[in-house]
Coordinates of C-alpha atoms in Angstrom, one line a residue:
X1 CA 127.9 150.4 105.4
X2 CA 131.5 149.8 105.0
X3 CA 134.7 152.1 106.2
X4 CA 135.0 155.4 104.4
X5 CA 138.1 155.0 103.3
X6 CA 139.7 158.8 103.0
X7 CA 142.0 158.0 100.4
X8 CA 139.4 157.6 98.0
X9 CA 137.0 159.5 96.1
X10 CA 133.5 160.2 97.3
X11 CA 131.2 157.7 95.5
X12 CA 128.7 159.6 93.0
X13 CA 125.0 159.5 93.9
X14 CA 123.3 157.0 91.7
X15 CA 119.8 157.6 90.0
X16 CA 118.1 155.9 92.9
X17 CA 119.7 157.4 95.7
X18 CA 118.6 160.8 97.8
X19 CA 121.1 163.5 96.8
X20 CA 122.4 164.5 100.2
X21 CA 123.8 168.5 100.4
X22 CA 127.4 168.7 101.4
X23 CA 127.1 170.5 104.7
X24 CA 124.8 168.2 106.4
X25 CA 127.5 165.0 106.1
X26 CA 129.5 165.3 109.0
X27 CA 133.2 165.6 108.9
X28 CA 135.2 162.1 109.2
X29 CA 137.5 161.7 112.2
X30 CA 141.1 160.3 111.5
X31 CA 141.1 156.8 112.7
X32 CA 144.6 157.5 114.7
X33 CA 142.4 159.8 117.3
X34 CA 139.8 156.7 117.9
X35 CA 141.8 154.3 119.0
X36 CA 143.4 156.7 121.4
X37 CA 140.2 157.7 122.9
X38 CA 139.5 154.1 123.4
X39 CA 142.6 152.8 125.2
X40 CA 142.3 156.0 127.4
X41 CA 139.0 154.9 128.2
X42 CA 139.9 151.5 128.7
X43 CA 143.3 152.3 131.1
X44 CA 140.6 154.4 133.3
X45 CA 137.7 151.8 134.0
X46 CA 140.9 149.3 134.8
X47 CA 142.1 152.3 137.0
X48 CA 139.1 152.4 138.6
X49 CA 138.3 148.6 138.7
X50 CA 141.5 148.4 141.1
X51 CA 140.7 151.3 143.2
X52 CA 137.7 149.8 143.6
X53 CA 139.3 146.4 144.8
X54 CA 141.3 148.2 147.0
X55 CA 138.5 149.8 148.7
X56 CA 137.0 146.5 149.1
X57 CA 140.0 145.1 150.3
X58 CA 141.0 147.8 153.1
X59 CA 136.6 147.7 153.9
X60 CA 137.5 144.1 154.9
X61 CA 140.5 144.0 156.6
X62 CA 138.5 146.7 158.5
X63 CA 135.5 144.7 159.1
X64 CA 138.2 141.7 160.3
X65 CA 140.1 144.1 162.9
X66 CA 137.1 144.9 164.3
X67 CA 135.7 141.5 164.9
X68 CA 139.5 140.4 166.7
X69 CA 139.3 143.5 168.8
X70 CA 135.7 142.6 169.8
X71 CA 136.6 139.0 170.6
X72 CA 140.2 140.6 172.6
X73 CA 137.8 142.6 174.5
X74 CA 135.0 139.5 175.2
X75 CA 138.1 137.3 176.3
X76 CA 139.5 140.7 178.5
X77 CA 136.1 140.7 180.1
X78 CA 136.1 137.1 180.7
X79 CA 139.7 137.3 182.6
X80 CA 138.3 140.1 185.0
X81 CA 135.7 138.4 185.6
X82 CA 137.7 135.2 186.4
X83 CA 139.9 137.3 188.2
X84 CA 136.9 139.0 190.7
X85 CA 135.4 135.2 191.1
X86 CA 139.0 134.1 192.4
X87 CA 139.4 137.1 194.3
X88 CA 135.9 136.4 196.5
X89 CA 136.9 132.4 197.0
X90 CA 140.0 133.7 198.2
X91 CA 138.6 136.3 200.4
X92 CA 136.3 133.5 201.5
X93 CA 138.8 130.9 202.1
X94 CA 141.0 133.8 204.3
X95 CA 137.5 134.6 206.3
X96 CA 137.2 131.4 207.0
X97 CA 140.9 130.9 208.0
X98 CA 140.2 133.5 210.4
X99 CA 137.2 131.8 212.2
X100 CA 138.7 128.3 212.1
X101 CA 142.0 130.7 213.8
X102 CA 139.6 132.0 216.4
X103 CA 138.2 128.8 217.6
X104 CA 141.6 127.3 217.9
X105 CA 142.1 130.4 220.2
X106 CA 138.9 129.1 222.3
X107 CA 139.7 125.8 222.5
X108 CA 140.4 124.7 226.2
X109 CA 144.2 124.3 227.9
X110 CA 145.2 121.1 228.8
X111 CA 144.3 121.4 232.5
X112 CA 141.0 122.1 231.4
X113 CA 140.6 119.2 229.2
X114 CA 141.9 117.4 231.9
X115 CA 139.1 118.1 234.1
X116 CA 136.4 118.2 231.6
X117 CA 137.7 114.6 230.9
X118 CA 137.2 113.5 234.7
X119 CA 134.0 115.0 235.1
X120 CA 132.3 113.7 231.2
X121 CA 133.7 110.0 233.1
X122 CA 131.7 110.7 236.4
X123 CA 128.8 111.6 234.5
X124 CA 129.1 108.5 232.2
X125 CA 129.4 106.2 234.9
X126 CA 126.4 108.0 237.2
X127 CA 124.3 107.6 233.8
X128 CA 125.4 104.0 233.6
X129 CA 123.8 103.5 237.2
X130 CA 120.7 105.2 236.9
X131 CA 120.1 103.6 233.1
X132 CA 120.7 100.3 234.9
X133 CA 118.4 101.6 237.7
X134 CA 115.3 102.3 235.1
X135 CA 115.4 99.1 233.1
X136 CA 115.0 97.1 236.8
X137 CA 112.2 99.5 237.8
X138 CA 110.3 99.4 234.1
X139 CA 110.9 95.7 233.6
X140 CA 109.1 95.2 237.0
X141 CA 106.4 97.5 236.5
X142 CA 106.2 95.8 233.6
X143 CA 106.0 92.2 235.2
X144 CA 103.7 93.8 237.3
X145 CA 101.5 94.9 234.6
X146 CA 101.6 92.0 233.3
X147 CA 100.3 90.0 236.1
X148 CA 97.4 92.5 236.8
X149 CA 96.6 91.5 233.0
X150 CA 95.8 88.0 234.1
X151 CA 94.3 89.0 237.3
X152 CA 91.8 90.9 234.6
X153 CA 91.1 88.1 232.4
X154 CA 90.5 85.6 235.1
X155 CA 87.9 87.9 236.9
X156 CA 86.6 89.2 233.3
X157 CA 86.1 85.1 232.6
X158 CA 84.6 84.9 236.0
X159 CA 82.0 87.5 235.0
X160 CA 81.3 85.7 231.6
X161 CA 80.2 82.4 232.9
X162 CA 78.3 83.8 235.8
X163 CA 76.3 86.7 234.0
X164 CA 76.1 85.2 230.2
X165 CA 77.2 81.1 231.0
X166 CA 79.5 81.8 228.2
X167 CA 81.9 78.8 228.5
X168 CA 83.7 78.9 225.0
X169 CA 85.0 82.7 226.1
X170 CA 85.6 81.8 229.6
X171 CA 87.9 79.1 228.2
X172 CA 90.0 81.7 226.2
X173 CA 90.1 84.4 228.4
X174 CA 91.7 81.4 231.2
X175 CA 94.4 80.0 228.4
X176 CA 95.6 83.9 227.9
X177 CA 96.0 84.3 231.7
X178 CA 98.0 80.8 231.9
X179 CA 100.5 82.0 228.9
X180 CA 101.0 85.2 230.9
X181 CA 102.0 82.8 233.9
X182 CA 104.2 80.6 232.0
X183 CA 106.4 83.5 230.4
X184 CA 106.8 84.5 233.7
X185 CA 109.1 81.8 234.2
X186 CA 108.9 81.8 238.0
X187 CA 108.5 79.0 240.1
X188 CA 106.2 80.3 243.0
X189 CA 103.4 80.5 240.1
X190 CA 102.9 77.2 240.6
X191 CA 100.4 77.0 242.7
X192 CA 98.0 79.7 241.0
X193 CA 98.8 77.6 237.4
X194 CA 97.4 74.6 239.1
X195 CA 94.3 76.3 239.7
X196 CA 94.2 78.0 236.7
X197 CA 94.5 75.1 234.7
X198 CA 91.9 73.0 236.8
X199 CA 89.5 75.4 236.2
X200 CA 90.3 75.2 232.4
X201 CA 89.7 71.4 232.3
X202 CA 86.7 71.9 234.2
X203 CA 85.2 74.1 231.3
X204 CA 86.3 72.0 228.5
X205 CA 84.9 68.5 230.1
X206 CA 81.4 70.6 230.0
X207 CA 78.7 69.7 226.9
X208 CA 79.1 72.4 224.2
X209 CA 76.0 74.7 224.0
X210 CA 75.2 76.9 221.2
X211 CA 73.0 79.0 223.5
X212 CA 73.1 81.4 220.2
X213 CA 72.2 79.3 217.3
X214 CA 69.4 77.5 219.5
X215 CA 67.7 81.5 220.1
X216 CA 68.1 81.6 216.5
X217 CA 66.7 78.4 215.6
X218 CA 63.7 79.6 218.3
X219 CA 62.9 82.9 216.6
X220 CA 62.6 81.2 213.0
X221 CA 60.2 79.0 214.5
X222 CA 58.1 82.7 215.8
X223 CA 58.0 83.9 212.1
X224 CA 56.9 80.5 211.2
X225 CA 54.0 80.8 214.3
X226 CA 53.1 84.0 212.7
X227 CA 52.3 82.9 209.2
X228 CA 50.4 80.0 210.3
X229 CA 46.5 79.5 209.0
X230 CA 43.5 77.0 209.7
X231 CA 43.1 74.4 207.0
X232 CA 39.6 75.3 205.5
X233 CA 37.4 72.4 204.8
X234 CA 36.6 71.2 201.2
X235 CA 33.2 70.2 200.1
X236 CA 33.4 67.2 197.8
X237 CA 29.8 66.8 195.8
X238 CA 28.6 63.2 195.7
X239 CA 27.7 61.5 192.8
X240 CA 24.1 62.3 191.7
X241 CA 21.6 59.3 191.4
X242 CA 19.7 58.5 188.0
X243 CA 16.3 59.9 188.2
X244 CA 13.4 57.9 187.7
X245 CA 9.9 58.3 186.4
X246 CA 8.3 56.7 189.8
X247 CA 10.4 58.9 192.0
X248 CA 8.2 62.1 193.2
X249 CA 8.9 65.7 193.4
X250 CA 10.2 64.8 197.2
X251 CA 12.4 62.1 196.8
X252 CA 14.2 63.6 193.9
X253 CA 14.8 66.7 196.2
X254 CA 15.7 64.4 199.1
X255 CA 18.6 62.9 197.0
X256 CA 19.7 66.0 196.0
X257 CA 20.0 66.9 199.6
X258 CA 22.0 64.1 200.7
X259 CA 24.7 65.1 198.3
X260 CA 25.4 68.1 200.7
X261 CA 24.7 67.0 204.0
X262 CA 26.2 63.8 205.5
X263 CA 26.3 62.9 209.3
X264 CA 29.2 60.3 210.4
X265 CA 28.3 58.8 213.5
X266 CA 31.6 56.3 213.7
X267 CA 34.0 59.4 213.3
X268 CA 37.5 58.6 214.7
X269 CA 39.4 61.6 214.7
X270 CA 38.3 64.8 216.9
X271 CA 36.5 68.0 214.6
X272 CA 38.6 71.0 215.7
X273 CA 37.1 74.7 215.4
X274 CA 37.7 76.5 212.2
X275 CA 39.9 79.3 213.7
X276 CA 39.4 82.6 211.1
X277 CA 39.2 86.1 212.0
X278 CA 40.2 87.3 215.7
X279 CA 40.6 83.4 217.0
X280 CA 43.1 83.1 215.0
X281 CA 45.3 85.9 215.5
X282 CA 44.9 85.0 219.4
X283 CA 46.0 81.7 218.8
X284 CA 49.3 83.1 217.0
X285 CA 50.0 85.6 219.6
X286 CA 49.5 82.8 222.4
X287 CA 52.3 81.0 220.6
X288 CA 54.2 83.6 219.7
X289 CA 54.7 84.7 223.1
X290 CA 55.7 81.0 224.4
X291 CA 58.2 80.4 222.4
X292 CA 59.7 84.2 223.5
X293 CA 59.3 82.7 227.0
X294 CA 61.5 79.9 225.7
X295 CA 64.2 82.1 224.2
X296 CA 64.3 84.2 227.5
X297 CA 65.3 81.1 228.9
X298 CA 67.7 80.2 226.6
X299 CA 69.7 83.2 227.4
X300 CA 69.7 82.3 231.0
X301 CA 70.0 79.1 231.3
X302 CA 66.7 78.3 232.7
X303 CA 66.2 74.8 231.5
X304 CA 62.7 74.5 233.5
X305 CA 61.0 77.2 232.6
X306 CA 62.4 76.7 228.6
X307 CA 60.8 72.8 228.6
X308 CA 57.6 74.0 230.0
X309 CA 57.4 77.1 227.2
X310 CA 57.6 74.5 224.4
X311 CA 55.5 72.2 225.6
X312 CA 52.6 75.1 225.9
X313 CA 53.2 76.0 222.1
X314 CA 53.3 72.4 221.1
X315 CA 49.8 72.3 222.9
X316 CA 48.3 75.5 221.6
X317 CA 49.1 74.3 218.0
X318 CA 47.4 70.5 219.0
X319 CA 44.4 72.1 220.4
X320 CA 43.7 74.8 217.3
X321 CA 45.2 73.0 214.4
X322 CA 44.1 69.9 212.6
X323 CA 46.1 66.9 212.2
X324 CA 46.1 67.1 208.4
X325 CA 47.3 70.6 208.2
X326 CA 50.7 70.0 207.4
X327 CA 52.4 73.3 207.7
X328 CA 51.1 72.7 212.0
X329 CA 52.5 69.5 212.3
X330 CA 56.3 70.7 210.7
X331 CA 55.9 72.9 213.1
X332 CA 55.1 71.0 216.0
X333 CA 57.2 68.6 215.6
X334 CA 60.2 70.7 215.4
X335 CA 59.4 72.5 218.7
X336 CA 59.1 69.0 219.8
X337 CA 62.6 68.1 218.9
X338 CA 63.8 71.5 220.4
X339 CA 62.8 70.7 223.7
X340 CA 65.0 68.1 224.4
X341 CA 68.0 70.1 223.5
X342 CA 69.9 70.8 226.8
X343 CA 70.1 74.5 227.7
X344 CA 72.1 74.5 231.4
X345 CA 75.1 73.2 232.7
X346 CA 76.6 73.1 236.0
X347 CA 79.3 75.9 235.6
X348 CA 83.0 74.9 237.9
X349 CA 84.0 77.4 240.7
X350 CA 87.0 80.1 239.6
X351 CA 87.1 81.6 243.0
X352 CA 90.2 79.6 244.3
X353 CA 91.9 80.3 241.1
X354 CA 91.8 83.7 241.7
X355 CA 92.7 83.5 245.2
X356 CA 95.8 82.0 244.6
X357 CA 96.9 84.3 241.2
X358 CA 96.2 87.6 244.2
X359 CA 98.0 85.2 246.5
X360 CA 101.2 85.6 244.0
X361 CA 100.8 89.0 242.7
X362 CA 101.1 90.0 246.2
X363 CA 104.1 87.9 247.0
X364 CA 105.8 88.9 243.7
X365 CA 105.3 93.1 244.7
X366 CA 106.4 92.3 248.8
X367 CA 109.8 90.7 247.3
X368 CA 110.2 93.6 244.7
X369 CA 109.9 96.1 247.0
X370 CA 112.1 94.1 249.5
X371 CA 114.6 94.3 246.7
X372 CA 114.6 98.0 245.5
X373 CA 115.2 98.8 249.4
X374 CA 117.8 97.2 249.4
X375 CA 119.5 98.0 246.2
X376 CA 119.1 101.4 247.3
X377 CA 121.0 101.2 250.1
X378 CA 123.7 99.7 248.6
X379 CA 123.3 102.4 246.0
X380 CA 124.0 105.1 248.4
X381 CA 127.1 103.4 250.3
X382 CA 128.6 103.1 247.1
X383 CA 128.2 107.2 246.7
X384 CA 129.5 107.5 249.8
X385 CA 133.2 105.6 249.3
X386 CA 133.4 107.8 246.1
X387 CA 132.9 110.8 247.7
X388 CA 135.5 110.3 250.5
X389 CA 138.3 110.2 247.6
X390 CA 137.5 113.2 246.0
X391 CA 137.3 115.2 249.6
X392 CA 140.6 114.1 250.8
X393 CA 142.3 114.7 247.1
X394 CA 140.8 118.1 247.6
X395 CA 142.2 118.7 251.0
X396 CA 145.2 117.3 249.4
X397 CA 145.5 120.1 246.5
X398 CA 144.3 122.9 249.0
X399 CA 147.5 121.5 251.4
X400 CA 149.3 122.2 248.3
X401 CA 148.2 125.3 247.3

């Protein structure tokens, strides 16, 4: 619908229209009052739009001058504690100050460092003595120590070739106690060198003897002994003859006899006894036991008694064993070779080497002791002059006084 306009005539109703009673159409503002209404309304909502803003505005400048008088009062905080931290460093620093202040206050006077400085020199020079006075007595109880080390060894190589013949250690055991003489680097151990080292060529001129590897060698020949058996004899049937129809009932059982029997009168070789059973663990434990015998005297050097061991075995395994058992005659044989290795030699005599290293050891601790004596007597002379200063400087200051 379009503008009433008030100027003109209400419009009649046309055929098709509802007639509408006058009282119920309500009455038609002036358009004059309208527009007022609506720029009122409109000046109000601007009104209230800028009141608004403002609000806003002053809510944050509020919100702003807060936050700077929270970070004013953070930074204040920060200063006072700044200020308490360099407060305590510098009641630290004056505490300290005070101490360094009282032990400037202890500190000696110059007569007393005076003194302090005599007596620290009197000490040095009494330490200086009595350090030099140690290192003489350790370095010859040293020396000392170390020629009772080579006394040692020679009687400990002494002891070697009398209880075990053990040349090859005695030998060592000599050299050591020579290169203990020799850094000596004194001339009176000449004499007790000499003998040392005569002694030492003695050894080496001996035969070497494996006295172990030989008892070795012995005892796997034992196990061998232990596992050896009789060589059983083997049947060999003969060939059996054609029969014949002339041949009776008694010569056919004749020639079947003969294939199982045979006598050899012409035999060249002896028949030994087929050991089995109890014989034959006799015979084992017969030569088993002399070749222990021989072993014992391996170990000490008996050469008699180790010859005559082997040749019992090699006899005990000649009488019970045949020729053609080969597993015997290895055996045999290798005892055999065995007893001709040598098992004793004439040992030298160490006794005048050790005579003449005692000989020097004690000449070395007489001149020592000589020594010390009189060190210390010079020792003590020497306190005495410094001691007659110091009592007439004192009767000197007392004079004074």
């Amino acid at each position: 619908m379009s503008e009433v306009d008030p100027d003109k005539a209400p419009q009649q109703p046309t055929g098709n229209d509802p007639v509408i009673p006058a009282k119920d159409i309500p009455p038609k503002r002036p358009a004059s009052s309208t527009q007022k209404t609506d720029s009122s309304g409109r000046g109000l909502a601007g009104f209230a739009l800028l009141v608004g803003l403002a609000g806003l505005a002053a809510g944050g400048y509020s919100v702003w001058q807060t936050q700077q008088m929270s970070q004013q009062e953070q930074q204040q905080l920060e200063a006072a504690q700044a200020t308490r931290e360099q407060a305590r460093q510098l009641s630290e620093h004056s505490q300290q100050l005070a101490s360094r202040l009282g032990r400037l206050e202890q500190l000696p006077s110059a007569e007393q460092l005076e003194d302090r400085r005599r007596l620290l020199s009197e000490l040095q020079s009494d330490q200086q003595r009595l350090s030099g006075r140690v290192e003489q007595v350790l370095g010859a109880s040293r020396e000392q120590w170390r020629l009772a080390e080579a006394e040692h060894l020679l009687r400990m190589a002494m002891l070697r070739l009398s209880a075990m013949q053990d040349v090859n250690s005695a030998e060592s055991l000599i050299a050591e106690a020579d290169l203990i003489l020799r850094k000596q680097d004194d001339p009176g151990a000449y004499g007790a060198r000499q003998k040392l080292l005569e002694g030492l060529e003695a050894l080496r001129s001996l035969p070497e003897l494996d006295r172990t590897g030989l008892f070795l060698q012995l005892g796997a020949l034992r196990g061998q002994a232990n596992q050896l058996s009789g060589l059983a004899p083997e049947f060999e049937n003969g060939q059996s003859q054609p029969e014949t129809q002339s041949e009776s009932r008694w010569q056919r059982w004749l020639n079947e006899l003969t294939r199982y029997v045979r006598i050899d009168f012409n035999a060249g070789t002896d028949v030994k006894p087929l050991l089995a059973g109890q014989s034959l663990a006799q015979v084992r434990l017969a030569l088993s036991l002399a070749i222990e015998q021989a072993q014992w005297a391996v170990l000490n050097g008996n050469a008699e008694v180790y010859r005559q061991s082997l040749s019992q075995a090699a006899r005990l395994i000649e009488d019970h064993f045949s020729e053609e058992n080969g597993q015997s005659r290895g055996l045999r044989d290798r005892i055999e070779a065995l007893a001709k290795r040598q098992v004793s030699v004439t040992l030298p005599d160490l006794s005048p080497a050790l005579k003449a290293m005692q000989a020097y050891v004690q000449e070395r601790e007489s001149a020592e002791s000589a020594e010390s004596s009189e060190q210390g007597a010079s020792e003590q002379s020497a306190g005495e002059a410094e001691q007659a200063p110091e009592v007439e400087r004192t009767g000197e200051e007392g004079q004074r006084i």
